[in-house]
Structure formats: structure tokens, C-alpha cells
Amino acid sequence: MKNLLEEFNEGIEAEVQTKKTVVDNTRESSGYVPLFEYAFEKLKAGIILANKDIEAIEGAEIEFIDKERYHSDIALKIPRLMKEYGIPKYTQEIIPQIVKNIEASPLFEKEIEKVEVAGIYINLLLSSSYFSEFIKDVISLGDKFGLSDTHKGESIVIDYSSPNMAKHLHAGHVRSTLIGEVLSKIYEANGYTVHRLNYLNDWGGMGAIMEAHVRLSANGALPKVADENDLLYQIYLLTRKAEKVASTHTAEKIFEESKTELVALVGDFSDFKEYKNKYAEFVEAGKARFRSLESGNKDEFELWQKMRGWSLSEFNKFYEILNIKHDYLLGESFYAKKGADFVNDKLKTGEVVKFTQELADIEVKKVQLAFEANTIKKTVLEKLLEEIQADIGAYVIMLPSGARMVIMRADGATIYATRDLVSAKHRLETFLPSRLVYEVGQEQAEHFKHLFEAVLVLNLNKGATVDLKHLSHGFYVDAETGQKLSSREGAQNVISLIEESVKYFRNKYEERSVGERAQTFTEEEKEKNAKLLAIGSIAFNDIKQDKRFPIPFHKELDKNIRSFEESGGAYIMYAIARARSILKKSDRKVEDIDIATIDFSSLELIEINLIKKVADLPKIIVKSGETDNPAILAEYLLHLANEYSSYYENFDVLHAGSLIYPHRLLISSAVATAMANGLKLCHAEPPERI
């Protein structure tokens, strides 16, 4: 007969399977945009076909270039042949043949007007009529422009946010949540089926917290706090304080100051020695309560489930304000029994071994030899010897790199690493992903290095090629001191920042509602748009920077709001609004214009650059996904917005609402679509008007 915990986890497994079907079906029903159907990709394919007699032509780099600087639109080179043959032979033999092939192909004159050699490059000048093809792509695809089928048929599991039960979300969770969501959108844009997963740390340490809650409640000593998750957090802090006091004699001051609450936790004591004994009893009681929870005891399970709900209630408020929706919520608890069973199975096969004194002696000899060979310093030696001693009796996986991964303590208790390993196994078996991505803080780099090595050495991927990736991020830091923000400070400041940012942008709408150039907005429109601008500015500020580096955070929220607004997200939204205002004022609509009748022969240089930059969006999205770097997309959008703003200021499209330059209306429409589509992938949806 199954216990309550097993029944609970069976229900979660059923939910996972149901949701997986929904995610898979939604991905298929949303459709794909074949990359090869974009005009630029067709052009590249034509160039490659014309040079099918050239070795390694498929690896040619074909990219847009600055026309003002190079007097051409596209540059071509083949790095492999340059390396293989050397520059002299490449330029004297390969390049002339490519030029000859292009000039003899159907591309010449129709798509390509001129071919020139510039050192190791072949520069191509596009025919003016071909620029209409780039515009047609945007018009025909609309809000799907930029998407591709690059990874159609592949799935990716991305783990991000991962909060801790009985604690508050901290700044690292904020970054992980925003970066993980943006990466998910970019992966989807490239054709992946994306499974968004939130891994809740809801198991380790809960025995002590539950025992503390029961004791404090019985003694009428529960902390007075505003919400229930904060109650759990205060209990957690008290258990940590009790542990610190018991583990060191240097904590006498804390001991004296905290006697009352320590008595409520462990019972009466007369001196420090008796306190340590009482604390040891508390620890054992916590372990017993946790074992009871593991066995599915009704009272323990219901208390744990209630506490889990308290934490999730707080976390969900945060996700709601940021408009973040994960597909799956899977906790450590889901893998608890699976972890123990897994270790026992691997003990039988010898893939997991007990770390005996004999094995420890071998490891000691290895690190001592490394020290004698001057490959490690004394401080490292001491740390490694300490770890070896601590691991004796534990159950480990000996990794090919020479490291060992502890997956079960000497007392038979599974640990975080056990559940991480089993969760990786579950994800690989359930989703059959081509990529398994963890967006987690940089401090866990070594853990994931060992985890991935263990996955491969145990063949949990069943021989399949799976890209296992830990994507780390830097912290939010105090702008003045450079110090990492505390857990409480980081999350609360960001939540307050969102709320204050909404007020800030709302006030801007109020200001625009009065005066000679007053605009009319409904109250609902003001509130909705203010929230879009606030969240978009914060998200864009986060992802436009290299995610490995920290983000400064000011104590004064108004400074953060201004700096986030100036970081570019709102600027891009304003550029989109400008373009859309032209489209709205025009007496002719884009869909009413026959693009075949438009003359593109007299395009201004800035118009050529804008059209080419718009046409580059699919490639930029692919590159952002392949490198797991949203900053590439953010930088592209900033450049496009900047160039369009200059265009908007200097080139007329309408006269008194009448369209006088149809090609400029088409360009404005294409730019607005490209910026809006790209910005949505950055979790920054632009308002219809600002």
C-alpha cells in the first residue's frame, strides 16, 4: 500500500505527463517558419549552389556589411580554405573561381549587381529591387518574423528560478528567473520544444524546521510576522542560530542574547554544556520527524504540505508580477525515494562505492604527490585532505576526472546531489531532450561539473548525444560597495522596484494627459502600459549585459528606476511607438500597398542599412540561442532602435496624414515589427502606444 508521500508524487508524475503532452501539442500547433524561406537565406543558398564545385563552400561565411564603408552589401569568405591552402593560394586561385561562378549564375544582375574582391573577401552589391524581398518577408510573416525551424523536432529542458522552501527568493533567483525565461523564448523562436522547469528545494533540512515549528507552537513562541512564509524563514534562522551556538564556544554573546528563544526551541537548560545536550536532542528529534515524513506519516505529511503551500504562495506572487509561467514544478521531494532506490541499485553494480579508509589512503597519496610536484598549493592540499577525511564512510561515484561525487552520507541519508542526479535521469527519460540546461548561480559551477560527469559515466543519457549545460549568472550587488545583496534585501528591493517603476511610468502617462499636446489614455491603458514599461525595462536591463557579471543595485529605488529606463528597453519601446504612430496616421495602410510597384532604386543609405538590419533578425535570434546569450539580441535591438530614431527625425513619410513615400511606410512597418518581435523574446512586450 502506498503512503501519502508516494501518492502525492504519483499525482505529480501524472501532471508532468499531461503537461508534457500539452507543451508538445502547443509547439506543433504554433507552427514553424522554415529558415531557408527567408530572402537572405535563399540568396546564400543560391551563392552556395553557384559554387558547388568549390570545396567547403557550405562553410562559407556570408554576412551583411556596412555599405557606406565597403560600397557593397554582403561579404563572403571561406575560413576553412584560407587555413587549408594559405592566404596566397586562396586569394589567387579560389577567389577568382568564386567570382567567375557568381557572375555566370542566374543570381547575377537579378539579385547581385556587382562583385568585387577586397583582400580575403568577395564583396557583393545587391540589386536595388532585391531589397523588396526583405520587406516582403516581414509583411508576410508579421509577428512570426524572426522565428525559424533551426531546431525543429528537438526538445530542451531548462531549469530556472529554483527557490528554497522556508526561505525568501533572493537576488540570484530574480536573475535566474528573468534570464531563464528570456532564454526559453529564444529557444522556442529557434524551433525547440521548450520545457520550462522550476525545481523547488522543498526537502533538505525540513525535519529541523518542522520540529522547531511544533515546539515553538506548543510553547506559544512562534515569531510574530506578516505572512506564513516569513514565519518559516524566521524559524529557519532560529535553527541556524541554534546550530551556530552549539557548534562553537565563540558564540557566547549570541548564546546570552538568545536564551529565551533557544529555551523555546530546545527546552530549559542551566549552562552551555546542558544547552549542547538539549540541542543534540533537538537534532535527533528533527531527524526522527523527517524519517516519519519520508515514511508518509499523515500528520508529518500534512504539516510539510501546508508549509510547502506557504512558500509557494509567496513565490507565485513574485512570478505573477513578472508574468513568468513555468510548465512544471518539481521539488526535491519528488525524487527523495527515487534517490535512495537509485543509490542501492548502483551499489549492486559497483558504480557507486563506499568510500573506505583504503580508498581514502589512495586519494591522500594522490594529492600529496600533486603537492610535491607543485601542481597544487598548500592551502588546496589542506582543503582536499579535510574533504577526504570527511567523506570516509560515505557512498560516492568515482569520476574519470579523478574527482568523487558524494551521493549518500555514511548514515544512509540521501543528499542534494543524490536528488539532482536522479532528477537529471528523470528529465532525460521523460523529455528525451537534445539539451538539458540549468540556469543557476555561478557558485554552483563545480557541483554541475561533477553532476554532468556522473550523468555520462553512469550512462543516464542511454548513449544519446545530449548537451548538458550550466549557464551561470552574476549577482545583484550594492552599487556603492560592490557587495552581494543579502537574500531578503535582493528580492524585496526588486519587488519594490517593480511596484515603484509602475508608479513612475504611470505618472508619465498622467503628465502626458494634460497640456497643449495632451494624449488621451484610458485608466486601464495607463495601468497596463505602465506595467509593460516597468517590467520590460527591468528585464531588458538584466539581459542586455553579460549574464556572468554582476548588476549594480542602488539603495535609492528612484536611481534604479531611472538607470533601468535609460538602459534601453523603454527606448526601444518608444522607437516602436514612433513607427506605429506613422502607420496609424497614414491614409494608406501597408496591406494596401502593392510592393511590386514600389521603386527601390533611390534608397537612401540609412534605408538600405535599416532594411538589411531588419533582415538580419532571424540570424541574430539563432546566434543568441546557439551561444545561450540574450545580450546579442538586446544589442541588436538597441542598434536598430537608434538607427530608426535617426531616420524618423530626418526623413518624412507623410504630409498632413497623406502618404508621400510608400517605401518609407514599408520600412517603418518592417522596423516596428522586427523590434517588437525581438523585444517580446526579451520578456519586454511593447505597448501599442506610449
XYZ file of C-alpha atoms in Angstrom:
690
model
C 0.000 0.000 0.000
C 1.364 3.412 -0.973
C 1.868 6.068 1.683
C 0.699 9.685 1.369
C 4.009 10.977 0.021
C 4.128 8.276 -2.654
C 0.535 9.041 -3.667
C 1.367 12.760 -3.786
C 4.329 12.129 -6.074
C 2.322 9.788 -8.295
C -0.111 12.648 -8.814
C 2.761 14.963 -9.750
C 4.094 12.402 -12.248
C 0.660 12.215 -13.873
C 0.571 16.025 -14.071
C 4.006 16.031 -15.716
C 2.888 13.595 -18.406
C -0.306 15.565 -19.059
C 1.550 18.869 -19.237
C 4.225 17.394 -21.494
C 1.526 16.442 -23.989
C 0.132 19.981 -23.820
C 3.583 21.533 -24.359
C 4.350 19.195 -27.277
C 0.978 19.853 -28.939
C 1.218 23.613 -28.413
C 4.657 23.642 -30.013
C 3.386 21.773 -33.076
C 0.179 23.787 -33.415
C 2.092 27.085 -33.301
C 3.913 26.021 -36.461
C 7.418 26.656 -37.734
C 8.999 29.169 -40.077
C 11.467 27.420 -42.410
C 14.769 29.286 -42.167
C 15.576 28.645 -45.830
C 12.476 30.594 -46.923
C 13.873 33.928 -45.737
C 15.139 36.047 -48.636
C 18.665 36.321 -47.250
C 18.876 32.555 -46.710
C 17.649 31.968 -50.271
C 20.352 34.308 -51.519
C 23.027 32.470 -49.530
C 21.737 29.136 -50.831
C 21.962 30.485 -54.381
C 25.564 31.583 -53.847
C 26.485 28.151 -52.466
C 24.728 26.380 -55.350
C 26.572 28.532 -57.886
C 29.841 27.414 -56.276
C 29.112 23.723 -55.781
C 32.455 22.935 -57.429
C 34.277 24.802 -54.642
C 35.425 22.630 -51.764
C 33.914 23.521 -48.365
C 31.589 26.152 -49.862
C 28.900 25.064 -47.365
C 31.097 26.525 -44.621
C 31.308 29.929 -46.291
C 30.659 32.951 -44.090
C 28.179 35.202 -45.898
C 27.162 38.306 -43.977
C 25.780 41.809 -44.406
C 28.354 44.603 -44.280
C 28.265 48.396 -43.949
C 27.603 49.821 -47.411
C 28.939 53.283 -46.594
C 32.297 51.825 -45.596
C 32.667 48.990 -48.107
C 30.427 50.167 -51.003
C 28.833 46.714 -51.004
C 26.081 44.907 -49.125
C 27.435 41.408 -48.469
C 30.866 39.901 -47.788
C 31.865 36.280 -48.424
C 34.862 34.284 -47.220
C 35.688 30.607 -46.575
C 37.835 30.333 -43.406
C 38.499 26.612 -43.824
C 40.068 27.041 -47.275
C 42.041 30.076 -46.116
C 43.549 27.926 -43.376
C 43.982 24.836 -45.545
C 45.583 26.474 -48.593
C 47.051 29.608 -47.085
C 46.127 33.184 -47.981
C 48.190 33.467 -51.230
C 46.673 30.390 -52.894
C 43.207 31.222 -51.543
C 43.256 34.740 -52.999
C 44.959 33.769 -56.279
C 43.033 30.582 -57.125
C 39.889 30.140 -55.021
C 38.548 33.700 -55.007
C 38.738 34.200 -58.823
C 36.806 30.964 -59.342
C 34.069 32.032 -56.908
C 33.759 35.408 -58.650
C 33.528 33.691 -62.033
C 30.855 31.284 -60.749
C 28.692 34.052 -59.285
C 28.902 36.210 -62.408
C 27.898 33.216 -64.541
C 24.967 32.269 -62.302
C 21.288 33.315 -62.527
C 21.923 35.423 -59.405
C 23.967 37.965 -61.310
C 22.107 41.111 -62.322
C 18.791 39.898 -60.859
C 19.874 39.641 -57.216
C 23.528 40.671 -57.367
C 24.520 43.778 -59.277
C 28.270 43.793 -58.760
C 31.063 41.518 -57.479
C 34.325 42.927 -56.117
C 37.382 41.424 -54.458
C 38.705 43.073 -51.295
C 41.660 41.102 -49.936
C 40.357 37.832 -48.483
C 36.742 38.912 -49.032
C 34.409 38.836 -52.001
C 32.036 41.787 -51.684
C 28.633 41.698 -53.335
C 26.469 44.688 -54.211
C 22.782 43.774 -54.216
C 20.430 44.934 -56.941
C 18.051 47.605 -55.646
C 14.985 45.512 -56.499
C 16.100 42.705 -54.185
C 15.571 44.867 -51.103
C 11.841 44.460 -51.636
C 12.275 40.732 -50.912
C 13.469 41.504 -47.389
C 10.424 43.723 -46.821
C 8.116 41.005 -48.173
C 9.425 38.570 -45.534
C 8.331 40.889 -42.739
C 4.936 41.688 -44.245
C 4.079 38.052 -44.938
C 5.231 36.683 -41.564
C 4.134 39.520 -39.273
C 4.576 38.568 -35.612
C 6.343 35.361 -36.686
C 9.107 37.230 -38.484
C 12.457 36.238 -36.976
C 11.365 32.729 -35.992
C 12.967 29.686 -37.593
C 12.844 25.896 -37.696
C 16.561 25.549 -36.934
C 15.872 23.053 -34.127
C 12.535 21.629 -35.223
C 11.992 18.181 -33.727
C 14.375 18.814 -30.823
C 13.401 19.436 -27.221
C 15.180 21.313 -24.497
C 14.614 21.227 -20.732
C 15.583 24.422 -18.951
C 15.678 24.630 -15.159
C 15.469 28.161 -13.792
C 14.482 30.110 -10.671
C 14.639 27.119 -8.232
C 13.572 28.756 -4.937
C 14.123 27.314 -1.466
C 11.199 26.368 0.748
C 11.198 28.220 4.098
C 13.334 30.985 2.616
C 12.677 34.131 0.641
C 13.502 34.493 -3.015
C 16.866 36.198 -3.210
C 18.516 38.276 -5.898
C 20.060 35.217 -7.556
C 16.585 33.771 -8.069
C 15.474 37.055 -9.650
C 18.284 36.923 -12.209
C 17.827 33.215 -12.856
C 14.094 33.752 -13.399
C 14.493 36.598 -15.891
C 17.425 35.106 -17.810
C 15.834 31.644 -17.860
C 12.542 32.983 -19.225
C 14.256 35.001 -21.970
C 16.401 32.025 -22.989
C 13.255 29.866 -23.111
C 11.613 32.312 -25.515
C 14.731 32.443 -27.705
C 14.989 28.638 -27.804
C 11.323 28.419 -28.834
C 11.911 31.024 -31.536
C 14.559 28.701 -32.986
C 12.152 25.768 -33.212
C 12.883 23.896 -29.994
C 10.093 22.362 -27.942
C 10.911 24.014 -24.618
C 10.027 22.502 -21.250
C 10.265 25.195 -18.551
C 11.001 23.618 -15.184
C 11.071 25.111 -11.695
C 12.960 22.898 -9.233
C 11.735 23.575 -5.692
C 14.165 22.828 -2.872
C 11.482 21.500 -0.517
C 13.138 18.558 1.231
C 16.597 19.016 2.695
C 16.569 20.458 6.227
C 12.789 20.282 6.609
C 12.916 17.863 9.560
C 14.522 20.510 11.787
C 12.137 23.245 10.626
C 9.079 21.053 11.209
C 10.316 20.024 14.660
C 11.021 23.669 15.505
C 7.550 24.722 14.343
C 5.871 22.076 16.513
C 7.905 23.042 19.595
C 7.551 26.805 19.190
C 3.830 26.452 18.538
C 3.375 24.324 21.674
C 5.278 26.925 23.718
C 3.334 29.852 22.260
C 6.620 31.210 20.938
C 6.045 31.337 17.186
C 7.582 34.527 15.721
C 5.105 37.344 15.028
C 5.375 38.033 11.297
C 3.261 39.365 8.427
C 2.994 36.215 6.328
C 3.402 32.477 6.690
C 6.493 32.020 4.529
C 8.223 34.687 6.599
C 7.260 32.606 9.641
C 9.094 29.647 8.109
C 12.054 31.868 7.312
C 12.274 33.130 10.905
C 12.107 29.531 12.155
C 14.871 28.606 9.709
C 17.026 31.481 11.016
C 16.441 30.338 14.597
C 17.503 26.756 13.802
C 20.657 28.078 12.134
C 21.379 30.282 15.137
C 20.880 27.312 17.474
C 23.297 25.268 15.365
C 25.890 28.039 15.392
C 25.667 28.450 19.174
C 26.048 24.706 19.721
C 28.995 24.319 17.378
C 31.350 26.956 18.765
C 32.353 28.426 22.127
C 32.930 31.787 20.441
C 29.150 32.259 20.191
C 28.732 33.036 23.908
C 27.375 36.526 23.207
C 24.711 35.111 20.870
C 24.037 32.431 23.481
C 23.321 35.003 26.183
C 21.281 37.303 23.937
C 19.150 34.459 22.541
C 18.498 32.394 25.677
C 14.744 32.965 25.692
C 14.144 31.829 22.116
C 16.652 28.978 22.453
C 14.772 27.716 25.519
C 11.544 27.774 23.498
C 13.299 25.686 20.854
C 15.301 23.095 22.819
C 13.854 23.295 26.370
C 15.245 24.594 29.678
C 18.992 24.457 30.324
C 21.229 25.840 33.048
C 24.534 26.246 31.232
C 26.247 25.891 27.861
C 27.036 22.203 28.350
C 23.414 21.367 29.059
C 22.362 23.501 26.087
C 24.564 21.436 23.773
C 22.945 18.239 25.054
C 19.478 19.718 24.598
C 20.376 20.874 21.098
C 21.634 17.378 20.222
C 18.254 16.013 21.356
C 16.518 18.591 19.137
C 18.606 17.499 16.145
C 17.742 13.849 16.715
C 14.057 14.734 17.102
C 14.219 16.586 13.778
C 15.786 13.565 12.086
C 13.116 11.290 13.542
C 10.374 13.630 12.338
C 11.920 13.676 8.871
C 12.109 9.869 8.766
C 8.448 9.845 9.714
C 7.731 12.254 6.852
C 9.665 10.024 4.438
C 7.567 7.049 5.500
C 4.387 9.010 4.712
C 3.114 9.636 8.259
C -0.190 11.502 7.924
C 0.496 14.264 10.478
C 4.019 14.959 9.233
C 2.981 14.889 5.594
C 0.105 17.310 6.173
C 2.343 19.734 8.101
C 5.015 19.585 5.383
C 2.408 20.057 2.643
C 0.946 23.061 4.475
C 4.413 24.626 4.807
C 5.128 23.934 1.146
C 1.947 25.796 0.257
C 3.009 28.782 2.383
C 6.269 29.119 0.469
C 4.665 28.608 -2.931
C 2.117 31.307 -2.158
C 4.912 33.866 -1.777
C 6.851 32.624 -4.794
C 3.782 32.661 -7.035
C 3.091 36.315 -6.199
C 6.555 37.115 -7.486
C 6.101 35.072 -10.674
C 2.712 36.665 -11.253
C 4.022 40.226 -11.060
C 6.782 39.320 -13.545
C 4.355 37.325 -15.726
C 6.501 34.175 -15.515
C 4.862 30.803 -16.132
C 6.786 27.545 -15.719
C 5.430 24.356 -17.263
C 6.455 22.096 -14.390
C 7.034 22.471 -10.657
C 9.093 19.549 -9.390
C 10.538 19.513 -5.895
C 13.373 17.604 -4.301
C 10.620 15.682 -2.512
C 9.584 14.169 -5.844
C 12.996 12.493 -6.102
C 13.517 11.525 -2.436
C 12.575 7.841 -2.664
C 13.865 7.599 -6.227
C 17.247 8.781 -4.933
C 17.549 6.079 -2.286
C 16.475 3.363 -4.742
C 18.936 4.668 -7.332
C 21.892 4.534 -4.929
C 21.001 0.999 -3.837
C 20.804 -0.161 -7.466
C 24.160 1.393 -8.322
C 25.773 -0.140 -5.232
C 24.871 -3.557 -6.615
C 26.508 -2.773 -9.973
C 29.593 -1.258 -8.346
C 29.046 2.131 -9.999
C 28.566 3.580 -6.519
C 31.056 2.523 -3.853
C 31.561 3.069 -0.158
C 34.450 5.464 0.400
C 36.536 3.315 2.721
C 39.719 4.160 4.586
C 41.588 2.191 1.928
C 40.189 4.366 -0.868
C 40.838 7.449 1.240
C 44.506 6.466 1.639
C 44.825 6.223 -2.154
C 43.298 9.692 -2.561
C 45.587 11.116 0.135
C 48.615 9.774 -1.700
C 47.429 11.346 -4.977
C 47.000 14.825 -3.533
C 50.287 14.633 -1.626
C 52.104 13.730 -4.854
C 50.386 16.657 -6.570
C 51.595 18.960 -3.802
C 55.146 17.627 -4.037
C 55.054 18.219 -7.800
C 53.986 21.838 -7.121
C 50.738 21.428 -9.068
C 48.646 22.444 -6.045
C 49.299 24.884 -3.213
C 49.422 24.035 0.478
C 46.037 25.646 1.145
C 44.484 23.463 -1.561
C 46.220 20.377 -0.153
C 44.826 21.055 3.311
C 41.317 21.564 1.924
C 41.469 18.333 -0.104
C 42.776 16.321 2.866
C 39.959 17.695 5.002
C 37.369 16.696 2.371
C 38.841 13.198 2.071
C 38.605 12.709 5.824
C 35.017 13.994 5.899
C 33.935 11.644 3.090
C 35.128 8.416 4.735
C 32.153 6.098 5.120
C 30.034 7.960 2.566
C 28.867 6.490 -0.737
C 30.466 8.005 -3.817
C 30.814 7.885 -7.577
C 34.473 7.873 -8.603
C 34.621 10.153 -11.636
C 37.037 9.778 -14.589
C 38.454 13.245 -13.876
C 39.774 11.954 -10.548
C 37.105 13.721 -8.518
C 34.486 11.882 -6.497
C 30.838 12.764 -6.085
C 29.264 12.010 -2.713
C 25.661 10.917 -3.237
C 24.794 9.343 0.116
C 26.047 10.062 3.624
C 27.571 7.409 5.846
C 24.315 7.208 7.844
C 22.410 6.252 4.684
C 20.758 9.640 4.162
C 20.490 10.914 0.599
C 21.602 14.476 -0.098
C 21.031 17.287 -2.582
C 23.482 15.733 -5.067
C 21.557 12.433 -4.998
C 18.322 14.134 -5.897
C 19.997 16.282 -8.560
C 21.398 13.161 -10.209
C 18.053 11.356 -10.127
C 16.260 14.470 -11.388
C 18.643 14.585 -14.368
C 17.848 10.915 -15.029
C 14.106 11.632 -14.847
C 14.369 14.591 -17.226
C 16.413 12.619 -19.737
C 13.952 9.708 -19.687
C 10.771 11.815 -19.656
C 11.576 14.507 -22.207
C 14.323 12.869 -24.340
C 15.940 16.303 -24.728
C 18.803 17.204 -27.009
C 19.784 19.809 -24.410
C 19.481 19.887 -20.617
C 20.102 23.418 -19.347
C 20.420 24.705 -15.783
C 20.303 28.491 -15.311
C 21.787 28.642 -11.813
C 24.233 30.914 -9.961
C 27.953 30.754 -10.666
C 28.713 29.465 -7.154
C 27.432 26.013 -8.209
C 29.839 25.572 -11.123
C 31.812 22.722 -9.521
C 28.644 20.885 -8.478
C 27.316 20.881 -12.043
C 30.684 19.884 -13.461
C 30.595 16.756 -11.293
C 26.884 16.190 -11.936
C 27.331 16.160 -15.710
C 30.369 13.908 -15.449
C 28.346 11.483 -13.315
C 25.442 11.522 -15.810
C 27.806 10.435 -18.571
C 29.829 7.894 -16.592
C 26.589 6.222 -15.422
C 25.204 6.428 -18.990
C 21.992 8.063 -17.796
C 21.687 9.537 -21.289
C 21.489 5.956 -22.687
C 24.193 6.749 -25.227
C 22.242 9.649 -26.721
C 24.020 12.883 -27.537
C 22.773 15.418 -25.004
C 24.221 18.858 -24.413
C 24.437 19.259 -20.627
C 24.888 22.929 -19.820
C 25.186 25.013 -16.664
C 24.545 28.660 -17.512
C 25.685 30.773 -14.602
C 24.924 34.379 -13.757
C 26.476 37.064 -11.602
C 24.802 38.593 -8.573
C 22.946 41.788 -7.867
C 25.444 43.866 -5.895
C 25.266 47.067 -3.890
C 26.072 49.878 -6.335
C 28.241 51.666 -3.761
C 30.089 48.833 -2.020
C 30.074 46.173 -4.734
C 28.989 43.632 -2.117
C 26.461 40.913 -2.935
C 22.959 41.799 -1.744
C 21.533 39.690 1.053
C 18.748 37.230 0.237
C 15.999 39.298 1.833
C 17.342 42.606 0.546
C 17.729 41.417 -3.038
C 14.251 40.026 -3.583
C 12.384 42.685 -1.622
C 14.202 45.501 -3.414
C 13.339 44.056 -6.817
C 9.670 43.614 -5.891
C 9.583 47.167 -4.546
C 11.373 48.355 -7.666
C 8.702 46.825 -9.909
C 5.931 48.440 -7.889
C 7.668 51.830 -7.839
C 8.564 51.558 -11.535
C 4.912 51.023 -12.396
C 4.071 54.188 -10.439
C 6.889 56.061 -12.199
C 5.658 55.212 -15.703
C 2.044 55.710 -14.631
C 2.934 59.261 -13.584
C 4.468 59.840 -17.007
C 1.129 58.955 -18.570
C -0.608 61.365 -16.211
C 1.787 64.118 -17.327
C 1.026 63.382 -20.979
C -2.689 63.673 -20.315
C -2.504 67.445 -19.724
C -1.218 70.463 -21.655
C -1.338 71.579 -25.279
C -0.109 68.237 -26.663
C -2.178 66.122 -24.298
C -2.831 62.494 -25.250
C -5.904 60.583 -24.187
C -5.402 57.279 -22.388
C -7.969 55.232 -20.502
C -7.195 54.345 -16.882
C -6.885 50.699 -17.880
C -4.473 51.615 -20.683
C -2.318 53.712 -18.344
C -2.032 50.895 -15.810
C -1.371 48.169 -18.372
C 1.211 50.184 -20.301
C 2.979 51.358 -17.139
C 3.422 47.736 -16.056
C 4.712 46.724 -19.507
C 7.253 49.556 -19.455
C 8.334 48.790 -15.881
C 8.837 45.045 -16.287
C 10.273 45.450 -19.775
C 12.857 47.970 -18.562
C 13.950 45.758 -15.662
C 14.129 42.589 -17.768
C 15.971 44.296 -20.620
C 18.497 45.863 -18.253
C 19.205 42.412 -16.850
C 19.692 40.563 -20.123
C 21.465 43.242 -22.166
C 24.583 42.751 -20.043
C 26.878 39.748 -19.983
C 24.993 37.451 -17.612
C 28.230 36.302 -15.989
C 28.835 39.726 -14.475
C 27.085 41.384 -11.507
C 24.402 44.043 -11.818
C 24.691 47.107 -9.550
C 21.667 47.892 -7.413
C 21.124 51.257 -5.689
C 19.600 51.587 -2.251
C 17.548 54.515 -3.562
C 14.880 52.952 -5.772
C 14.445 56.083 -7.896
C 18.065 55.761 -9.056
C 17.420 52.185 -10.162
C 14.234 53.181 -11.966
C 15.985 55.924 -13.909
C 19.004 53.784 -14.779
C 16.780 50.885 -15.866
C 14.704 53.208 -18.045
C 17.909 54.546 -19.595
C 19.314 51.045 -20.175
C 17.416 50.702 -23.436
C 14.244 48.669 -23.014
C 11.965 51.698 -22.758
C 13.946 53.442 -25.522
C 13.205 50.582 -27.926
C 9.535 50.701 -26.925
C 9.462 54.442 -27.686
C 11.032 53.767 -31.114
C 8.352 51.155 -31.831
C 5.638 53.603 -30.746
C 7.044 56.241 -33.110
C 6.947 53.858 -36.070
C 3.446 52.695 -35.180
C 2.236 56.287 -34.901
C 3.213 56.842 -38.550
C 1.377 53.689 -39.605
C -1.712 54.790 -37.700
C -1.729 58.344 -39.112
C -1.181 57.286 -42.719
C -4.168 57.499 -45.071
C -2.921 54.297 -46.715
C -2.186 51.048 -44.911
C 0.734 48.719 -45.524
C -1.550 45.921 -46.699
C -2.988 48.244 -49.372
C 0.405 48.902 -50.964
C 1.460 46.742 -53.912
C 5.141 46.284 -53.160
C 5.806 45.199 -56.753
C 5.040 48.754 -57.875
C 7.467 50.404 -55.435
C 10.739 51.742 -56.831
C 13.661 50.840 -54.542
C 16.335 52.235 -56.871
C 16.737 55.519 -54.990
C 17.031 54.232 -51.436
C 18.951 56.409 -49.014
C 21.970 54.813 -47.363
C 20.204 54.742 -43.983
C 17.224 52.993 -45.602
C 19.464 50.293 -47.058
C 21.074 49.789 -43.647
C 17.695 49.593 -41.914
C 16.343 47.004 -44.349
C 19.472 44.855 -44.040
C 19.430 45.119 -40.261
C 15.784 44.024 -40.188
C 16.626 41.084 -42.475
C 19.336 40.061 -40.002
C 16.880 39.342 -37.152
C 16.457 35.580 -37.846
C 20.237 35.120 -37.818
C 20.589 37.173 -34.624
C 17.968 35.049 -32.857
C 19.712 31.856 -33.989
C 23.065 33.172 -32.764
C 21.592 34.228 -29.398
C 20.219 30.711 -28.937
C 23.328 28.861 -30.092
C 25.510 30.867 -27.696
C 22.908 30.998 -24.878
C 23.473 34.745 -24.855
C 20.427 37.071 -24.890
C 22.762 40.092 -24.842
C 23.379 39.559 -28.576
C 19.693 40.119 -29.315
C 19.499 43.058 -26.890
C 22.448 44.803 -28.537
C 20.940 44.273 -31.992
C 17.636 45.828 -30.897
C 19.364 48.858 -29.404
C 21.276 49.488 -32.638
C 18.134 49.080 -34.731
C 16.148 51.437 -32.477
C 18.938 54.000 -32.537
C 19.210 53.939 -36.323
C 15.452 54.141 -36.787
C 15.153 57.073 -34.363
C 17.627 58.992 -36.520
C 15.643 58.032 -39.625
C 12.369 59.117 -38.004
C 13.788 62.543 -37.187
C 15.261 63.226 -40.619
C 13.027 61.626 -43.250
C 9.377 62.404 -43.914
C 6.889 59.657 -44.651
C 3.610 61.578 -44.570
C 2.403 65.081 -45.261
C -0.647 66.084 -43.230
C -1.565 62.415 -42.939
C -1.188 61.732 -46.655
C 1.357 59.105 -47.668
C 4.008 60.623 -49.931
C 6.759 57.979 -49.651
C 5.244 54.462 -49.695
C 8.630 52.732 -49.409
C 9.283 54.607 -46.149
C 5.981 53.430 -44.730
C 7.023 49.870 -45.589
C 10.408 50.393 -43.923
C 8.795 51.857 -40.778
C 6.397 48.923 -40.628
C 9.210 46.379 -41.066
C 11.370 48.023 -38.389
C 8.463 48.207 -35.923
C 7.682 44.519 -36.472
C 11.320 43.440 -36.092
C 11.821 45.472 -32.909
C 8.529 44.328 -31.357
C 9.177 40.657 -32.173
C 12.715 40.817 -30.810
C 11.672 42.705 -27.697
C 8.988 40.132 -26.862
C 11.720 37.498 -26.752
C 13.447 39.711 -24.157
C 10.329 39.476 -21.956
C 9.587 43.113 -22.729
C 6.326 43.496 -24.611
C 5.856 46.993 -26.083
C 2.589 48.895 -25.503
C 0.566 49.702 -28.611
C 1.211 53.382 -27.983
C 3.180 55.386 -25.448
